[in-house]
Short mmCIF file of C-alpha atoms in Angstrom, two decimals:
data_model
loop_
_atom_site.label_atom_id
_atom_site.label_comp_id
_atom_site.label_asym_id
_atom_site.label_seq_id
_atom_site.Cartn_x
_atom_site.Cartn_y
_atom_site.Cartn_z
CA MET T 1 -27.04 -92.83 -85.51
CA SER T 2 -30.37 -93.27 -86.71
CA TYR T 3 -33.75 -92.04 -86.34
CA SER T 4 -37.25 -93.03 -85.17
CA PRO T 5 -40.09 -92.61 -87.38
CA ASP T 6 -41.15 -89.64 -85.41
CA GLY T 7 -38.05 -87.95 -85.23
CA GLN T 8 -36.87 -88.25 -82.05
CA TYR T 9 -32.84 -89.09 -81.77
CA GLN T 10 -32.34 -92.78 -80.88
CA PRO T 11 -29.23 -94.51 -79.45
CA TYR T 12 -28.12 -96.90 -82.08
CA GLN T 13 -28.85 -100.16 -81.39
CA PRO T 14 -27.97 -103.53 -83.99
CA TYR T 15 -30.86 -105.12 -85.51
CA PRO T 16 -32.58 -107.43 -83.12
CA PRO T 17 -32.83 -111.54 -84.02
CA GLU T 18 -35.41 -112.36 -86.34
CA GLY T 19 -38.63 -112.61 -85.32
CA GLN T 20 -37.84 -110.74 -81.86
CA ARG T 21 -38.38 -106.86 -80.87
CA PRO T 22 -36.10 -105.13 -78.54
CA ASP T 23 -37.43 -104.26 -75.10
CA GLY T 24 -36.37 -100.53 -73.81
CA PRO T 25 -37.00 -98.00 -71.45
CA TYR T 26 -40.06 -97.39 -73.49
CA GLN T 27 -41.11 -100.54 -74.25
CA GLN T 28 -42.91 -103.25 -72.81
CA ALA T 29 -41.66 -106.83 -73.42
CA GLN T 30 -43.50 -108.34 -75.73
CA HIS T 31 -43.98 -112.11 -76.24
CA THR T 32 -44.69 -113.09 -80.27
CA GLN T 33 -43.88 -116.04 -81.63
CA PRO T 34 -40.70 -115.71 -84.22
CA LEU T 35 -41.85 -115.18 -87.96
CA PRO T 36 -40.98 -117.43 -90.56
CA ARG T 37 -38.58 -116.53 -92.50
CA GLN T 38 -39.69 -117.15 -96.64
CA GLN T 39 -38.36 -120.05 -98.06
CA TYR T 40 -37.50 -120.54 -101.77
CA PRO T 41 -36.70 -123.31 -103.43
CA ARG T 42 -33.25 -124.20 -104.15
CA GLN T 43 -32.44 -126.17 -107.81
CA ASP T 44 -30.70 -129.49 -107.56
CA GLN T 45 -28.86 -130.48 -110.39
CA TYR T 46 -31.57 -131.49 -112.26
CA GLY T 47 -32.93 -128.13 -112.08
CA GLN T 48 -35.92 -129.42 -110.01
CA GLY T 49 -37.21 -127.38 -107.42
CA GLN T 50 -36.42 -128.31 -103.49
CA GLN T 51 -37.68 -126.81 -100.59
CA GLN T 52 -35.07 -126.49 -97.93
CA GLY T 53 -35.49 -125.33 -94.03
CA PRO T 54 -36.87 -126.26 -91.08
CA TYR T 55 -40.40 -125.66 -92.49
CA GLN T 56 -39.93 -128.27 -95.37
CA GLY T 57 -43.01 -130.03 -96.35
CA GLN T 58 -45.43 -128.00 -94.20
CA GLN T 59 -48.14 -125.96 -95.45
CA GLN T 60 -46.68 -122.25 -95.95
CA ALA T 61 -48.43 -119.36 -94.26
CA PRO T 62 -49.86 -116.82 -96.67
CA ARG T 63 -47.26 -114.15 -97.56
CA GLN T 64 -47.75 -111.02 -96.28
CA ASP T 65 -46.84 -107.63 -98.00
CA ARG T 66 -44.14 -106.49 -96.07
CA HIS T 67 -44.09 -102.62 -94.73
CA GLN T 68 -47.85 -102.22 -95.32
CA GLY T 69 -49.33 -98.90 -94.07
CA VAL T 70 -45.50 -97.33 -93.89
CA ALA T 71 -44.37 -94.59 -95.99
CA PRO T 72 -41.62 -95.10 -98.72
CA GLY T 73 -38.24 -94.08 -96.84
CA GLU T 74 -39.23 -94.72 -93.42
CA LEU T 75 -38.39 -97.47 -90.54
CA CYS T 76 -40.81 -100.48 -90.62
CA PRO T 77 -41.76 -100.80 -87.07
CA THR T 78 -42.72 -104.30 -87.42
CA CYS T 79 -39.22 -105.34 -88.55
CA GLY T 80 -37.09 -102.42 -88.49
CA HIS T 81 -36.03 -102.15 -92.10
CA VAL T 82 -36.77 -99.04 -94.09
CA ALA T 83 -39.90 -99.07 -96.36
CA PRO T 84 -38.36 -98.93 -100.59
CA GLU T 85 -38.94 -96.04 -102.41
CA ALA T 86 -41.98 -96.86 -104.47
CA GLU T 87 -41.56 -98.44 -107.95
CA PRO T 88 -41.66 -95.65 -110.60
CA GLU T 89 -45.07 -96.22 -113.03
CA ARG T 90 -44.20 -98.22 -116.07
CA ARG T 91 -43.63 -96.61 -119.15
CA PRO T 92 -46.01 -97.72 -122.32
CA SER T 93 -44.10 -100.12 -124.17
CA ARG T 94 -42.06 -98.78 -127.13
CA VAL T 95 -44.92 -100.48 -129.61
CA LYS T 96 -47.55 -98.52 -127.51
CA ARG T 97 -46.09 -95.78 -127.98
CA TRP T 98 -45.58 -96.15 -131.71
CA VAL T 99 -49.13 -96.75 -131.91
CA ILE T 100 -50.61 -94.06 -130.02
CA ALA T 101 -48.02 -91.74 -132.17
CA GLY T 102 -49.25 -93.15 -135.22
CA GLY T 103 -52.52 -92.65 -134.68
CA THR T 104 -52.54 -88.71 -133.50
CA VAL T 105 -50.34 -88.08 -136.60
CA LEU T 106 -53.44 -89.89 -138.73
CA ALA T 107 -55.89 -87.76 -136.90
CA LEU T 108 -54.14 -84.47 -137.56
CA ALA T 109 -53.83 -85.38 -141.06
CA GLY T 110 -57.33 -86.26 -141.50
CA ILE T 111 -58.33 -82.95 -139.98
CA ALA T 112 -55.82 -81.21 -142.34
CA ALA T 113 -56.95 -82.93 -145.14
CA ALA T 114 -60.85 -82.07 -144.39
CA ALA T 115 -59.64 -78.70 -143.61
CA MET T 116 -57.85 -78.35 -146.98
CA THR T 117 -60.68 -79.91 -149.28
CA TYR T 118 -63.37 -77.33 -147.57
CA PHE T 119 -61.40 -74.65 -148.62
CA GLU T 120 -60.36 -75.94 -151.77
CA ILE T 121 -56.47 -76.27 -151.56
CA PRO T 122 -54.46 -78.42 -153.68
CA PRO T 123 -53.94 -81.27 -153.85
CA PHE T 124 -57.20 -81.86 -152.05
CA THR T 125 -59.08 -80.74 -155.06
CA ASP T 126 -59.15 -80.39 -158.56
CA LYS T 127 -60.06 -76.73 -158.77
CA GLY T 128 -58.08 -74.41 -161.04
CA SER T 129 -56.99 -77.36 -162.61
CA ALA T 130 -56.87 -77.17 -166.35
CA VAL T 131 -59.44 -78.86 -168.61
CA SER T 132 -60.21 -80.40 -171.88
CA PHE T 133 -63.26 -81.01 -173.33
CA GLY T 134 -63.44 -83.33 -176.37
CA ASP T 135 -60.77 -85.75 -175.61
CA THR T 136 -62.55 -88.59 -176.73
CA PRO T 137 -61.18 -91.96 -177.48
CA GLY T 138 -60.47 -92.71 -180.70
CA ALA T 139 -61.18 -89.19 -181.54
CA GLY T 140 -57.81 -87.72 -181.21
CA LYS T 141 -57.82 -84.27 -179.25
CA GLY T 142 -60.45 -81.79 -179.69
CA GLY T 143 -63.13 -84.11 -181.02
CA ASP T 144 -60.96 -84.28 -184.30
CA ALA T 145 -62.73 -87.29 -185.95
CA PRO T 146 -63.13 -87.49 -189.94
CA GLN T 147 -66.31 -85.93 -190.73
CA ALA T 148 -68.44 -86.39 -193.87
CA ALA T 149 -68.94 -83.71 -196.40
CA ASN T 150 -72.28 -83.65 -195.49
CA SER T 151 -72.37 -83.60 -191.95
CA LYS T 152 -74.79 -81.42 -189.70
CA ALA T 153 -71.99 -81.24 -186.79
CA LEU T 154 -69.17 -78.86 -186.67
CA MET T 155 -65.94 -79.82 -185.29
CA PRO T 156 -64.13 -77.27 -183.38
CA THR T 157 -62.58 -74.18 -185.24
CA GLY T 158 -60.31 -73.45 -182.54
CA PRO T 159 -58.28 -71.60 -180.99
CA LYS T 160 -58.91 -73.52 -177.69
CA ALA T 161 -59.44 -71.21 -175.00
CA ASP T 162 -58.02 -71.74 -171.25
CA PHE T 163 -60.40 -73.31 -169.26
CA ALA T 164 -60.03 -73.84 -165.69
CA ASN T 165 -61.75 -76.25 -163.46
CA SER T 166 -64.58 -74.75 -161.18
CA MET T 167 -66.27 -77.86 -159.82
CA THR T 168 -66.66 -81.51 -160.54
CA LEU T 169 -69.51 -83.22 -160.48
CA PRO T 170 -70.57 -86.83 -159.41
CA ASP T 171 -70.60 -88.22 -162.86
CA GLY T 172 -67.07 -87.14 -163.19
CA THR T 173 -68.17 -83.74 -165.57
CA HIS T 174 -66.48 -80.51 -165.05
CA VAL T 175 -67.80 -76.66 -165.00
CA ALA T 176 -65.05 -75.12 -166.01
CA VAL T 177 -64.56 -71.25 -166.61
CA THR T 178 -62.61 -69.10 -168.97
CA THR T 179 -61.89 -65.35 -169.55
CA ILE T 180 -62.49 -64.09 -172.96
CA THR T 181 -62.29 -60.71 -174.68
CA GLY T 182 -64.86 -60.65 -177.27
CA LYS T 183 -63.77 -59.97 -180.85
CA LYS T 184 -67.34 -58.11 -181.99
CA SER T 185 -68.11 -56.51 -178.62
CA GLY T 186 -64.85 -55.89 -177.09
CA PHE T 187 -66.41 -56.67 -173.54
CA LYS T 188 -63.94 -58.84 -171.39
CA GLY T 189 -65.57 -61.31 -169.27
CA LYS T 190 -66.37 -64.66 -167.78
CA VAL T 191 -67.87 -67.49 -169.01
CA TRP T 192 -68.57 -71.14 -167.54
CA VAL T 193 -68.93 -73.97 -169.74
CA TRP T 194 -70.56 -77.36 -169.06
CA ALA T 195 -70.71 -80.86 -171.49
CA PRO T 196 -72.80 -83.95 -170.46
CA LYS T 197 -71.06 -86.89 -169.82
CA GLU T 198 -72.19 -88.07 -173.32
CA TYR T 199 -70.14 -85.41 -174.96
CA ASN T 200 -66.97 -87.73 -174.17
CA ASP T 201 -68.65 -90.97 -175.24
CA PRO T 202 -66.84 -92.65 -177.91
CA LYS T 203 -70.25 -93.60 -179.83
CA PHE T 204 -70.68 -89.49 -180.02
CA ALA T 205 -66.83 -89.14 -181.31
CA LYS T 206 -68.04 -87.30 -184.51
CA SER T 207 -71.45 -85.99 -183.15
CA GLY T 208 -72.32 -82.29 -182.91
CA PHE T 209 -74.09 -81.46 -179.37
CA PRO T 210 -76.81 -78.71 -178.99
CA VAL T 211 -75.84 -75.68 -177.08
CA MET T 212 -78.27 -73.87 -174.49
CA ILE T 213 -76.82 -70.01 -172.91
CA ALA T 214 -78.06 -70.26 -169.49
CA LEU T 215 -78.45 -66.39 -168.32
CA PRO T 216 -78.97 -65.69 -164.36
CA GLY T 217 -81.34 -63.19 -163.26
CA GLY T 218 -80.54 -60.21 -160.57
CA ALA T 219 -76.70 -58.79 -161.24
CA GLY T 220 -75.26 -61.77 -163.51
CA PHE T 221 -71.83 -60.19 -162.16
CA PRO T 222 -69.59 -61.07 -161.50
CA ASN T 223 -70.75 -64.62 -161.49
CA ASN T 224 -73.68 -66.55 -163.23
CA TYR T 225 -75.45 -67.97 -160.73
CA TRP T 226 -75.88 -71.16 -163.14
CA MET T 227 -72.81 -72.45 -162.90
CA GLY T 228 -73.08 -73.62 -159.49
CA THR T 229 -74.29 -77.11 -158.89
CA ASP T 230 -76.57 -76.10 -155.81
CA LEU T 231 -79.24 -75.38 -158.14
CA GLY T 232 -79.35 -78.41 -160.06
CA LEU T 233 -79.12 -77.32 -163.77
CA GLN T 234 -76.55 -79.55 -165.17
CA LYS T 235 -77.86 -82.93 -163.19
CA SER T 236 -81.35 -81.94 -164.46
CA VAL T 237 -80.21 -81.47 -168.07
CA SER T 238 -78.43 -85.11 -167.96
CA LYS T 239 -81.53 -86.97 -166.20
CA TRP T 240 -84.16 -85.16 -168.86
CA TYR T 241 -81.96 -86.81 -171.34
CA GLU T 242 -81.81 -90.24 -169.82
CA GLU T 243 -85.54 -89.83 -169.03
CA GLY T 244 -85.80 -89.26 -173.10
CA LYS T 245 -87.59 -85.50 -172.19
CA GLY T 246 -84.82 -83.47 -173.75
CA LYS T 247 -81.27 -82.76 -175.49
CA PRO T 248 -77.98 -83.67 -173.85
CA PHE T 249 -77.10 -79.94 -174.11
CA ILE T 250 -73.41 -78.29 -173.44
CA LEU T 251 -74.19 -75.15 -171.39
CA ALA T 252 -72.62 -71.77 -171.70
CA MET T 253 -73.24 -69.58 -168.82
CA PRO T 254 -71.95 -66.32 -169.37
CA VAL T 255 -71.64 -63.18 -167.12
CA LEU T 256 -74.89 -60.76 -168.41
CA ASN T 257 -73.89 -57.84 -166.85
CA PRO T 258 -70.60 -55.69 -167.13
CA ALA T 259 -70.84 -54.16 -163.37
CA PRO T 260 -72.65 -55.04 -160.22
CA ASP T 261 -76.59 -54.07 -160.32
CA ASP T 262 -75.83 -51.03 -158.67
CA ASN T 263 -79.25 -48.91 -157.70
CA GLY T 264 -81.39 -51.34 -160.16
CA THR T 265 -78.69 -50.69 -163.06
CA TYR T 266 -78.61 -53.57 -165.51
CA TRP T 267 -77.92 -53.62 -169.35
CA ASP T 268 -80.93 -55.76 -170.51
CA GLY T 269 -78.79 -57.78 -172.58
CA SER T 270 -78.63 -55.44 -175.08
CA ASP T 271 -76.01 -52.69 -177.02
CA ILE T 272 -77.06 -49.60 -175.10
CA PRO T 273 -74.94 -46.66 -176.60
CA GLY T 274 -72.76 -45.95 -174.94
CA GLN T 275 -72.28 -48.85 -172.73
CA PRO T 276 -70.62 -52.37 -173.38
CA LYS T 277 -72.20 -54.00 -175.95
CA MET T 278 -73.64 -56.90 -173.71
CA GLY T 279 -76.09 -57.91 -176.41
CA THR T 280 -73.13 -58.60 -179.21
CA TRP T 281 -71.35 -60.07 -176.30
CA LEU T 282 -74.30 -62.59 -175.38
CA THR T 283 -75.47 -63.51 -179.55
CA ASP T 284 -72.23 -63.46 -181.10
CA ASP T 285 -69.07 -63.83 -179.04
CA VAL T 286 -69.92 -66.22 -176.49
CA PRO T 287 -71.57 -68.94 -179.41
CA ASP T 288 -68.23 -68.44 -181.12
CA LEU T 289 -66.77 -69.39 -177.98
CA MET T 290 -68.42 -72.41 -177.97
CA ARG T 291 -68.00 -73.29 -181.81
CA GLU T 292 -63.94 -72.74 -181.34
CA ASN T 293 -63.99 -75.20 -178.19
CA PHE T 294 -66.73 -77.75 -178.56
CA ARG T 295 -68.24 -80.28 -181.15
CA THR T 296 -71.96 -77.88 -182.50
CA ILE T 297 -74.58 -78.00 -184.61
CA LYS T 298 -73.89 -75.85 -187.63
CA SER T 299 -77.75 -74.74 -188.24
CA ARG T 300 -79.82 -72.74 -185.66
CA ASP T 301 -81.28 -76.23 -184.96
CA GLY T 302 -78.66 -76.59 -181.95
CA TRP T 303 -78.82 -73.36 -180.03
CA ALA T 304 -81.30 -71.90 -177.74
CA PHE T 305 -81.62 -69.82 -174.92
CA MET T 306 -82.71 -70.06 -171.09
CA GLY T 307 -83.17 -67.53 -168.35
CA SER T 308 -84.73 -66.39 -165.06
CA SER T 309 -86.35 -62.78 -164.68
CA THR T 310 -83.92 -59.98 -166.81
CA GLY T 311 -82.10 -63.31 -167.77
CA GLY T 312 -85.10 -64.89 -169.62
CA PHE T 313 -85.81 -61.41 -170.82
CA ALA T 314 -82.56 -61.38 -172.54
CA GLY T 315 -82.95 -64.95 -174.16
CA LEU T 316 -86.55 -64.45 -175.33
CA LYS T 317 -85.28 -60.81 -176.91
CA ALA T 318 -82.21 -62.73 -178.62
CA VAL T 319 -84.11 -65.58 -180.28
CA LEU T 320 -86.84 -62.93 -181.94
CA LYS T 321 -84.05 -60.52 -182.89
CA TYR T 322 -81.74 -63.44 -184.12
CA PRO T 323 -84.40 -66.09 -185.77
CA GLU T 324 -81.60 -66.93 -187.96
CA LYS T 325 -79.13 -67.92 -185.29
CA PHE T 326 -81.54 -69.08 -182.58
CA LYS T 327 -84.48 -71.16 -182.77
CA ALA T 328 -85.74 -71.50 -179.06
CA VAL T 329 -85.73 -70.32 -175.51
CA ILE T 330 -86.94 -71.17 -172.01
CA ALA T 331 -87.96 -67.66 -170.35
CA SER T 332 -88.90 -68.29 -166.56
CA GLY T 333 -90.46 -65.64 -164.93
CA PRO T 334 -89.51 -62.89 -167.44
CA ASP T 335 -90.21 -58.95 -168.18
CA ILE T 336 -91.49 -58.33 -171.57
CA VAL T 337 -90.32 -55.11 -172.69
CA PRO T 338 -87.20 -53.17 -172.16
CA ASP T 339 -86.78 -51.40 -168.94
CA SER T 340 -83.26 -50.29 -168.04
CA LEU T 341 -82.58 -47.01 -167.03
CA LEU T 342 -79.56 -46.78 -169.76
CA TRP T 343 -81.96 -46.73 -172.26
CA LYS T 344 -82.99 -42.88 -171.45
CA GLY T 345 -82.40 -40.44 -173.99
CA HIS T 346 -82.19 -43.68 -176.67
CA GLU T 347 -85.86 -44.49 -177.55
CA GLN T 348 -85.05 -45.88 -181.33
CA GLU T 349 -82.57 -48.09 -179.94
CA LYS T 350 -84.94 -49.20 -176.96
CA ALA T 351 -87.44 -50.27 -179.81
CA ALA T 352 -85.18 -52.28 -181.79
CA ASN T 353 -85.05 -54.31 -178.44
CA ASN T 354 -88.56 -54.68 -177.28
CA PRO T 355 -89.69 -58.59 -177.67
CA GLU T 356 -93.34 -57.08 -178.59
CA LEU T 357 -92.32 -55.24 -181.17
CA LEU T 358 -89.80 -57.60 -182.74
CA ALA T 359 -92.49 -60.40 -182.07
CA LYS T 360 -94.74 -58.57 -184.69
CA GLU T 361 -91.83 -58.55 -187.10
CA LEU T 362 -91.15 -61.80 -187.07
CA ILE T 363 -94.91 -62.37 -187.77
CA ASN T 364 -94.82 -59.93 -191.06
CA LYS T 365 -91.93 -61.48 -191.94
CA LYS T 366 -93.27 -65.00 -192.01
CA GLY T 367 -90.65 -66.47 -189.88
CA PRO T 368 -88.69 -68.31 -189.49
CA ASP T 369 -90.26 -70.26 -186.74
CA VAL T 370 -89.54 -69.88 -183.14
CA TYR T 371 -90.21 -71.93 -179.86
CA LEU T 372 -90.79 -69.58 -177.08
CA ALA T 373 -91.51 -71.68 -173.71
CA PHE T 374 -92.67 -69.77 -170.76
CA GLN T 375 -92.95 -70.55 -167.21
CA VAL T 376 -94.47 -68.05 -164.36
CA GLY T 377 -95.26 -69.13 -160.65
CA ASP T 378 -98.76 -67.92 -159.97
CA ASN T 379 -96.79 -66.02 -156.40
CA GLU T 380 -94.57 -63.94 -158.48
CA SER T 381 -93.30 -61.13 -156.12
CA ASN T 382 -93.73 -58.80 -159.37
CA LYS T 383 -97.75 -59.76 -159.48
CA LYS T 384 -97.65 -58.24 -163.36
CA THR T 385 -95.52 -60.84 -164.58
CA LEU T 386 -98.04 -63.57 -164.85
CA PRO T 387 -100.69 -61.15 -166.87
CA ASP T 388 -97.71 -59.84 -168.96
CA VAL T 389 -96.79 -62.82 -170.04
CA GLN T 390 -100.27 -64.29 -170.69
CA LYS T 391 -100.91 -60.83 -172.89
CA PHE T 392 -98.11 -61.51 -174.91
CA ILE T 393 -99.03 -65.13 -175.63
CA ALA T 394 -102.46 -64.18 -176.45
CA THR T 395 -100.92 -61.40 -179.02
CA TYR T 396 -98.42 -63.06 -180.82
CA THR T 397 -98.91 -66.61 -180.54
CA LYS T 398 -99.14 -66.99 -184.80
CA GLY T 399 -97.49 -67.88 -187.77
CA PRO T 400 -93.87 -68.63 -187.00
CA ILE T 401 -94.54 -68.04 -183.24
CA HIS T 402 -95.10 -70.65 -181.24
CA THR T 403 -95.52 -70.57 -177.73
CA SER T 404 -96.26 -72.51 -174.39
CA LEU T 405 -96.68 -71.71 -170.93
CA ARG T 406 -96.45 -73.51 -167.33
CA VAL T 407 -98.20 -71.90 -164.60
CA ILE T 408 -95.98 -73.11 -161.64
CA PRO T 409 -98.60 -73.49 -158.55
CA GLY T 410 -97.46 -71.86 -155.43
CA GLY T 411 -94.34 -70.90 -157.76
CA GLN T 412 -92.00 -67.83 -156.78
CA HIS T 413 -89.87 -65.51 -158.29
CA ASN T 414 -86.70 -67.64 -158.22
CA ALA T 415 -84.36 -70.04 -159.79
CA LYS T 416 -85.05 -73.20 -157.13
CA THR T 417 -88.25 -72.67 -158.49
CA TYR T 418 -87.83 -72.84 -161.95
CA VAL T 419 -85.21 -75.80 -162.22
CA PRO T 420 -87.70 -78.60 -161.46
CA ASN T 421 -90.27 -77.17 -163.28
CA MET T 422 -88.53 -76.53 -166.63
CA GLY T 423 -88.76 -80.64 -166.60
CA GLU T 424 -92.64 -80.81 -166.30
CA GLY T 425 -93.38 -79.04 -169.94
CA PRO T 426 -91.03 -76.57 -171.42
CA ILE T 427 -87.72 -78.86 -171.69
CA GLN T 428 -89.67 -81.00 -174.08
CA PHE T 429 -91.16 -77.99 -175.86
CA ILE T 430 -88.05 -76.92 -177.09
CA SER T 431 -86.47 -80.06 -177.78
CA LYS T 432 -88.64 -81.99 -179.93
CA VAL T 433 -88.08 -79.06 -182.49
CA MET T 434 -83.93 -79.30 -182.00
CA GLU T 435 -81.48 -81.57 -182.84
CA GLY T 436 -78.89 -83.23 -181.43
CA PRO T 437 -76.79 -85.32 -180.98
CA VAL T 438 -76.15 -85.61 -184.45
CA GLU T 439 -73.26 -86.21 -187.15
#
């Protein structure tokens, strides 16, 4: 049996002759012309198509789609055949599938690489990798090139510290970090270091470089903010050297304090009784680390400080207290007198770390000469800073004490103000009296 399109039972009837429709009790006789059968070419013995049939040589009517408007699987009222099921969608070719899959994998790999770079996950970053300074072509490891007996340069004395890369600058130089326990202070802390690209230039393989100990303001713990490249100190040192304004300083950037700045507690870069010996740490242990690992300069002509705020105070005080070790300082927005709460009950020791008293003593001793470059913004948060610096300069610029002052128009009490303005006078002032690179 078969079923009509509307689901009613119909007695079986054979297919009518081609081109005719059956007449039944429910149908009106239809008089239609027979539909021509589609003729297909046959191939002769030579493979040429030949048209066969009664319509050979006649214009063929355009082929009409059969079962038009009939759902797949249902009986076609036109021809009486069951409409075929819809053809399944063609699957993408194998090549296309591989291209799609490959593109997806590459996209995911790119996202993963970007994320790993951002979060500094190896192997997409060299952070944490070992850094060795002074491996100069032709000079041997550690800069151990032959040295003249009267050389002004001091080759690395060792032992070598373990430096790990903290960040890599666009010019290929590295800011590296190590943790040491000071042999003289006993204090254990971090020191970040950086050397300009000239340090690894073969033409300077026998040369000692000047060192600048850069001290931060604020807490100065657990980081020294000069070690970050966002403030631009490292690239500025290179720029100033290229412009003929400054020396190619190696930077030493130690922690300034032994603990966080809790409720205004800081150590004034000094050896306060009963406290970690931060003065000895800054003036002995950090310079010793630099001599052990870098080609430096034997005399004080290759040693300087720079710092902002309390770091400016610590650098100023270090140069005035130890002029036989250090020749110059750039002090930005500094305090002029010690004011840590930890000095309470230790007035004698406090006086021994007071820049005003140290300057007076140095003048009385008539040397050695020191060079103090101050810079202060005229919009500092502490309105006493500029008047205090001006008073110090007016009082103590005499004899062995040489000073300069840059007042920064609109300048505020922050490192972003101080770095670019160092190139507008202070760096030239100290670089004129310092040496390096020298053999």
